[in-house]
GROMACS .gro file of C-alpha atoms in nm:
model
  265
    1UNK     CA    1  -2.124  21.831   7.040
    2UNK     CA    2  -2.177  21.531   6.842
    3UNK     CA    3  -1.894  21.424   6.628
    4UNK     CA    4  -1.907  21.088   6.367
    5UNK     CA    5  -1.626  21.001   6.182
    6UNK     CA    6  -1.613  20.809   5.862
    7UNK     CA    7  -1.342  20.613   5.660
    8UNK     CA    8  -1.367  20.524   5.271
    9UNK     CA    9  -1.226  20.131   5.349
   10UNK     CA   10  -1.335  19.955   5.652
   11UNK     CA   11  -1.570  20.068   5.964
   12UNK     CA   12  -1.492  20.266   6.252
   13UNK     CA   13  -1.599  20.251   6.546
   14UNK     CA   14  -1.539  20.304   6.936
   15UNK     CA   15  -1.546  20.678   6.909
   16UNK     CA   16  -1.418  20.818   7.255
   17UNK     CA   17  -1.354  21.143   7.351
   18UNK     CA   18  -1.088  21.193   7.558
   19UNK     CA   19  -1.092  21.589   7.646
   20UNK     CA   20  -0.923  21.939   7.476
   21UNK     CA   21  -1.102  21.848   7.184
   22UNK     CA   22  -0.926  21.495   7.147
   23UNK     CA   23  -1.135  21.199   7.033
   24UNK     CA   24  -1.009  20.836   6.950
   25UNK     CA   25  -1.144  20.581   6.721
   26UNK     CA   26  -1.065  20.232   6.584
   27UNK     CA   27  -1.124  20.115   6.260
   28UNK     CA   28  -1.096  19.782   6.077
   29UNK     CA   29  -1.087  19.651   5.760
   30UNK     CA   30  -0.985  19.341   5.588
   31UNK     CA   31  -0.934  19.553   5.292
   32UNK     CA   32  -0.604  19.706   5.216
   33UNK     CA   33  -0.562  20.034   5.055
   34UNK     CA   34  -0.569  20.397   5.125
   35UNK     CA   35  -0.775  20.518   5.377
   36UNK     CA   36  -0.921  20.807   5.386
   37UNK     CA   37  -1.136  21.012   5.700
   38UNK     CA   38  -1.340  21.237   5.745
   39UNK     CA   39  -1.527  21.396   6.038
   40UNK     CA   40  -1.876  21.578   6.081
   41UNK     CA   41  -1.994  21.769   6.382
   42UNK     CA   42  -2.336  21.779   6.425
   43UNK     CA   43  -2.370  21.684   6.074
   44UNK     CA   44  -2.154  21.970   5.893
   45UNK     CA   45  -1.871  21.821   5.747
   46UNK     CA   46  -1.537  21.945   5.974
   47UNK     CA   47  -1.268  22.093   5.751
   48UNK     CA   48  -1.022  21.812   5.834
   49UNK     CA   49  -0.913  21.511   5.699
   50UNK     CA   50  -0.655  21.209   5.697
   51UNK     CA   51  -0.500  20.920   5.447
   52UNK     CA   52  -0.421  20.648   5.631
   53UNK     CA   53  -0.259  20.301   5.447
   54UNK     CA   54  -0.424  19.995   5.513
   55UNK     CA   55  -0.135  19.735   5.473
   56UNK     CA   56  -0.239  19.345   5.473
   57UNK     CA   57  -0.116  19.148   5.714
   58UNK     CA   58  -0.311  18.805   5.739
   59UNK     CA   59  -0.159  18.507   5.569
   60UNK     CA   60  -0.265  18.270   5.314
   61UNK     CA   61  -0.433  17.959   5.432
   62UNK     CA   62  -0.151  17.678   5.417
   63UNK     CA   63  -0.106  17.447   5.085
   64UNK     CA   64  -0.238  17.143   5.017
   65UNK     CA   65  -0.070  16.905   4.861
   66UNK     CA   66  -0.051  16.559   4.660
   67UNK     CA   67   0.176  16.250   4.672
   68UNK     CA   68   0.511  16.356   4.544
   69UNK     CA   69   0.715  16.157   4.399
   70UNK     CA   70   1.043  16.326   4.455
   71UNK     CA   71   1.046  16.521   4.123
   72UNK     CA   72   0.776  16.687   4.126
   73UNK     CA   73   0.552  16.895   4.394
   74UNK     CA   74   0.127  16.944   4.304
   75UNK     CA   75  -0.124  17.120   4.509
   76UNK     CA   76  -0.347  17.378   4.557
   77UNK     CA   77  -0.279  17.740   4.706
   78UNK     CA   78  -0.435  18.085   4.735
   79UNK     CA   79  -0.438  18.243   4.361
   80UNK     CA   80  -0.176  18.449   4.311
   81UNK     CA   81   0.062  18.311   4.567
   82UNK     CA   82   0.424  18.199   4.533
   83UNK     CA   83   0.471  17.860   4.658
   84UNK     CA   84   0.806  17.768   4.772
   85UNK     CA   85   0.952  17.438   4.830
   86UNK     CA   86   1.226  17.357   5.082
   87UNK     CA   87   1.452  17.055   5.166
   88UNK     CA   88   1.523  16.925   5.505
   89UNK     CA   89   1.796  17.210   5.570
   90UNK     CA   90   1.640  17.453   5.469
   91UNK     CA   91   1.735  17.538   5.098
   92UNK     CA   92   1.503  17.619   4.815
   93UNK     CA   93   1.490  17.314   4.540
   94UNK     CA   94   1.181  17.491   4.321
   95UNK     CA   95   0.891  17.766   4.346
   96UNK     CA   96   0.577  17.889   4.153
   97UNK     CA   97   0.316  18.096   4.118
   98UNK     CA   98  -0.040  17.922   4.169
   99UNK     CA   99  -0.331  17.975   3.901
  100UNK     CA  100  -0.641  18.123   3.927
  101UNK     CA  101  -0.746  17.780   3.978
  102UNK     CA  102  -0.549  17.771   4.293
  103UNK     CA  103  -0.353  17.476   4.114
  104UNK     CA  104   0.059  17.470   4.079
  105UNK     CA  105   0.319  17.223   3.940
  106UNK     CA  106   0.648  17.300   4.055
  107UNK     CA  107   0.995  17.057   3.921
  108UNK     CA  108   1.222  16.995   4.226
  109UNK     CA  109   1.632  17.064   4.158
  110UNK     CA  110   1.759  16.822   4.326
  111UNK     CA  111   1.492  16.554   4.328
  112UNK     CA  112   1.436  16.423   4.670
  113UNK     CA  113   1.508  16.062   4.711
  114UNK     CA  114   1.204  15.865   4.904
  115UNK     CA  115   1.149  15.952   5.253
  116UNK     CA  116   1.304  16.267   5.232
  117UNK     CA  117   1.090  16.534   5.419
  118UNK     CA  118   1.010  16.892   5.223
  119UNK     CA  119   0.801  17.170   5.340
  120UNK     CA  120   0.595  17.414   5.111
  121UNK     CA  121   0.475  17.755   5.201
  122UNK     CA  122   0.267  18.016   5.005
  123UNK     CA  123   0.363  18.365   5.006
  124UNK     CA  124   0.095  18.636   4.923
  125UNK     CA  125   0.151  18.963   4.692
  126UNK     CA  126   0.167  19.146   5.035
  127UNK     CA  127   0.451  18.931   5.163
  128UNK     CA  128   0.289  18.711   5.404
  129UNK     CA  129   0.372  18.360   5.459
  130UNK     CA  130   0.188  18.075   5.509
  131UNK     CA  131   0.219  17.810   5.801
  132UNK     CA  132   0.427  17.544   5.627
  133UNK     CA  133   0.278  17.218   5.476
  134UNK     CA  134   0.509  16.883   5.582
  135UNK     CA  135   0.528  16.593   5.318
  136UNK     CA  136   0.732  16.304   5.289
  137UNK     CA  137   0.856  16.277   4.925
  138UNK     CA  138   0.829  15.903   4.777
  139UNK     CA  139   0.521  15.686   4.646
  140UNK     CA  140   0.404  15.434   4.816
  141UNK     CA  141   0.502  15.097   4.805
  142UNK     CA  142   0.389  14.780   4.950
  143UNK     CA  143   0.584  14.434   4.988
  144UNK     CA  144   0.461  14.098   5.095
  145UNK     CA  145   0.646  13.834   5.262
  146UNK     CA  146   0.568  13.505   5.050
  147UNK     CA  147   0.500  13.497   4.720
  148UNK     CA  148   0.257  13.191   4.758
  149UNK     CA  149   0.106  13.043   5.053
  150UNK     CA  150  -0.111  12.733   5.166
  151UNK     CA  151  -0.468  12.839   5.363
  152UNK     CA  152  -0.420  12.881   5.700
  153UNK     CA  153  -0.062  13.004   5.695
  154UNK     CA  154   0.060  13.357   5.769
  155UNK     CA  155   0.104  13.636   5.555
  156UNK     CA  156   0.318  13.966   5.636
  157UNK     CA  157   0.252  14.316   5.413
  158UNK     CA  158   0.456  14.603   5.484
  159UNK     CA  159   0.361  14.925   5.347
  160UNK     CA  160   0.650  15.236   5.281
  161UNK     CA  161   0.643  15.607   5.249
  162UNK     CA  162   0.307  15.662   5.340
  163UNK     CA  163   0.304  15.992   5.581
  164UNK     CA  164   0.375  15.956   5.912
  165UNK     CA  165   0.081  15.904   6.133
  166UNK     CA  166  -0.130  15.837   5.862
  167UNK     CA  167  -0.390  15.582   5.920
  168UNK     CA  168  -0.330  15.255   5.656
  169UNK     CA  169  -0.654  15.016   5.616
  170UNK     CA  170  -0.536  14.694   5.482
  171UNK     CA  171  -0.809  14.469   5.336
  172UNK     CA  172  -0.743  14.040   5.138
  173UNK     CA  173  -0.934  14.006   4.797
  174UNK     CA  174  -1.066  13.838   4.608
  175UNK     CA  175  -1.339  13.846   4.828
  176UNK     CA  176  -1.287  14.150   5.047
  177UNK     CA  177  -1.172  14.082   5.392
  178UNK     CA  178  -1.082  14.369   5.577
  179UNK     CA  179  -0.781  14.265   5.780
  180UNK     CA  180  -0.725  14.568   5.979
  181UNK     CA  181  -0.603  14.931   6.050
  182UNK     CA  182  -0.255  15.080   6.140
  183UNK     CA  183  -0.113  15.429   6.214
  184UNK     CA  184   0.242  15.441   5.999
  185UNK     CA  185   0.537  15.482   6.213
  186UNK     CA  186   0.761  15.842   6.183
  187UNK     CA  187   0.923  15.650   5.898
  188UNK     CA  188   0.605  15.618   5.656
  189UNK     CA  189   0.630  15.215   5.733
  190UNK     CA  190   0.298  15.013   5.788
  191UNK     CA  191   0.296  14.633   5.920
  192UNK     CA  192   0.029  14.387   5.890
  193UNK     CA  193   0.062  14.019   5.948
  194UNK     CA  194  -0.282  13.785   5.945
  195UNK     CA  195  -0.373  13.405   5.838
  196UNK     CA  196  -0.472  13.339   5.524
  197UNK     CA  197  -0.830  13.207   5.538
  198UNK     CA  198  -0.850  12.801   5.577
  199UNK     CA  199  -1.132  12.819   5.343
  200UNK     CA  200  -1.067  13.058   5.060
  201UNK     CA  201  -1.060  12.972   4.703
  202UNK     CA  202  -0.725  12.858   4.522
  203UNK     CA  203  -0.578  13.106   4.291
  204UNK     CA  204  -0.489  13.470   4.286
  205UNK     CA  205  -0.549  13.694   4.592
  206UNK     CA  206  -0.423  14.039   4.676
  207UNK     CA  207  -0.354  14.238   4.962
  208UNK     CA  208  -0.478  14.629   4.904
  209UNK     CA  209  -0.323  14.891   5.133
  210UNK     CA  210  -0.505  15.203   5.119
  211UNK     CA  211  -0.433  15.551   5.327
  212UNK     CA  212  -0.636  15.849   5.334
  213UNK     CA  213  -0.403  16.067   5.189
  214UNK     CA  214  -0.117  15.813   5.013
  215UNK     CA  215  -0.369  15.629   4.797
  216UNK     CA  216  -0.399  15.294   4.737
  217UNK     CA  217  -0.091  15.013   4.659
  218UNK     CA  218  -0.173  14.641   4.561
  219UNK     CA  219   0.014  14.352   4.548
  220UNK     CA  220  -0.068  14.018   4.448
  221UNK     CA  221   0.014  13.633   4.617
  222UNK     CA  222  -0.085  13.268   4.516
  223UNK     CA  223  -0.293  13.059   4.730
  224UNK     CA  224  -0.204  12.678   4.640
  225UNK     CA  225  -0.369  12.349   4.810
  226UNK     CA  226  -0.176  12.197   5.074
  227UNK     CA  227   0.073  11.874   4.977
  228UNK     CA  228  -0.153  11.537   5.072
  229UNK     CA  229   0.034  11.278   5.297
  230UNK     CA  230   0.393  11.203   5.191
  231UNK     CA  231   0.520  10.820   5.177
  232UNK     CA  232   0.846  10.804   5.384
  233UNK     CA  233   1.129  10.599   5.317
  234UNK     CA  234   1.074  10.344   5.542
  235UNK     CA  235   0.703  10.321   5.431
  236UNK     CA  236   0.871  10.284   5.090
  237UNK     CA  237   1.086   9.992   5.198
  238UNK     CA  238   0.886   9.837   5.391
  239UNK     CA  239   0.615   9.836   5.105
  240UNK     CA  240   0.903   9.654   4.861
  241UNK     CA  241   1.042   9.393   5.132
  242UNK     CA  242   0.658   9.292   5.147
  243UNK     CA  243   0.620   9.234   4.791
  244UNK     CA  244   0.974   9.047   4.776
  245UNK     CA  245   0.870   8.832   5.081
  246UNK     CA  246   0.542   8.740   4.871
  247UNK     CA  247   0.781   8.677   4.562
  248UNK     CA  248   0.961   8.463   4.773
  249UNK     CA  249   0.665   8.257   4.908
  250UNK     CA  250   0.527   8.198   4.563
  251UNK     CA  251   0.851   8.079   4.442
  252UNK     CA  252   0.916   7.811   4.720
  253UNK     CA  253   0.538   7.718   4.613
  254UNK     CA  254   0.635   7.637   4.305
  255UNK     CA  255   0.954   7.453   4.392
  256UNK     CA  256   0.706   7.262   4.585
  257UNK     CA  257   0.440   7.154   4.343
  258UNK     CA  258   0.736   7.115   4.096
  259UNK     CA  259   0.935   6.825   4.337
  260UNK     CA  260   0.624   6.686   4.387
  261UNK     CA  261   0.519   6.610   4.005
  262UNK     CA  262   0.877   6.503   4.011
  263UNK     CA  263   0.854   6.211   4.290
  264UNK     CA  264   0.511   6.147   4.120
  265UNK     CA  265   0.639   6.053   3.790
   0.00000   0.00000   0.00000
């Protein structure tokens, strides 16, 4: 006899009977709520019928986040959500609830100094969690090793609290010069050193580090001509005994043409 069987959420399927009157049947939905079956055998609705709750169990896609600066925490999550933020031990230091817009702001008590590693996790209305989100609290900052610099000599820039792993491009402008890529080390540290072009312009340059998901951080140097030749001391000295000696020789000239006019006269 043919039986179907019908739910008011979801589809069912894989109908299987099993003998004595038994059947089985699976049925799926991503939609939670209330259930409710029905059965027909050969097309005349059975006098039976079942509620069955539909409880939702998949997770919210994991936050994404923005560059924190230690006080605050922005990002996007699933609307609705509560977004909790966690210290490196553990404890809760702020949570939210993110907009429609999927958008959330969220004040962190304590602040996290820079460096300090938080994770963030959005829980749905239904109680699941998301896979946590890692960031490394801190903007980034970027230091260079001289201040001003002659063409030709070398230049160090080291780059801090980007994330770790994340690739840093460093390019030299005025002119852009891209002088490389690094991966930052489990510390959010970056390290570039290169020679400053023998043939760039005198003045202001800058070296730009820029990460895909830190942003960029500029600094600026002075490029100043090279000192020409120096005169040593001995140069010096030896320039001064040669203009005494020729002193000297014009004087004993003149003694001389002055005894002469004397044995003259």
């Amino acid at each position: 006899m043919p039986l179907t069987i019908s739910s008011s959420i979801g589809e069912v399927s894989g109908l299987t009977y099993l003998g004595d009157g038994v059947y089985t049947a699976q049925l799926r939905s991503t939609t939670p709520g209330i259930a409710v079956i029905t059965a027909a055998l050969d097309g005349e609705a059975v006098d039976a019928m079942a509620e069955i709750e539909l409880i939702n169990r998949i997770p919210p896609t994991a936050p994404v986040l923005d560059p924190s600066d230690g006080k605050t925490v922005t990002g996007c999550a699933a609307p609705g959500s509560t977004v909790t933020v966690r210290d490196a031990e553990g404890n809760v230091i702020g949570t939210a609830v993110a907009g429609d817009d999927c958008r959330f702001e969220i004040e962190l008590n304590p602040e996290q100094k820079p460096g300090s590693s938080i994770t963030v996790t959005a829980t749905d209305r239904d109680g699941n969690e998301s896979i946590a989100t890692e960031l490394r609290s801190g903007l980034i900052t970027l230091e260079l090793g001289s201040a001003s610099l002659h063409p030709g000599e070398t230049q160090v820039a080291t780059g801090h609290f980007f994330q770790p792993g994340e690739k840093v491009t460093a390019v030299l402008r005025s002119t852009p010069v891209t002088i490389g890529e690094e991966t930052a080390d489990a510390n959010g540290d970056v390290r570039f050193e290169f020679a400053v072009p023998t043939d760039i312009e005198l003045g202001e340059h800058s070296v730009t580090l820029s990460g895909d998901f830190s942003g960029d951080v500029r600094q600026t140097f002075q490029v100043t001509a090279a000192p020409g030749l120096a005169i040593t001391g001995g140069q010096s000295m030896l320039l001064l005994g040669g203009a005494a000696i020729l002193i000297l020789a014009v004087g004993g000239a003149l003694v001389v043409v002055a005894r002469r006019r004397r044995a003259s006269e």
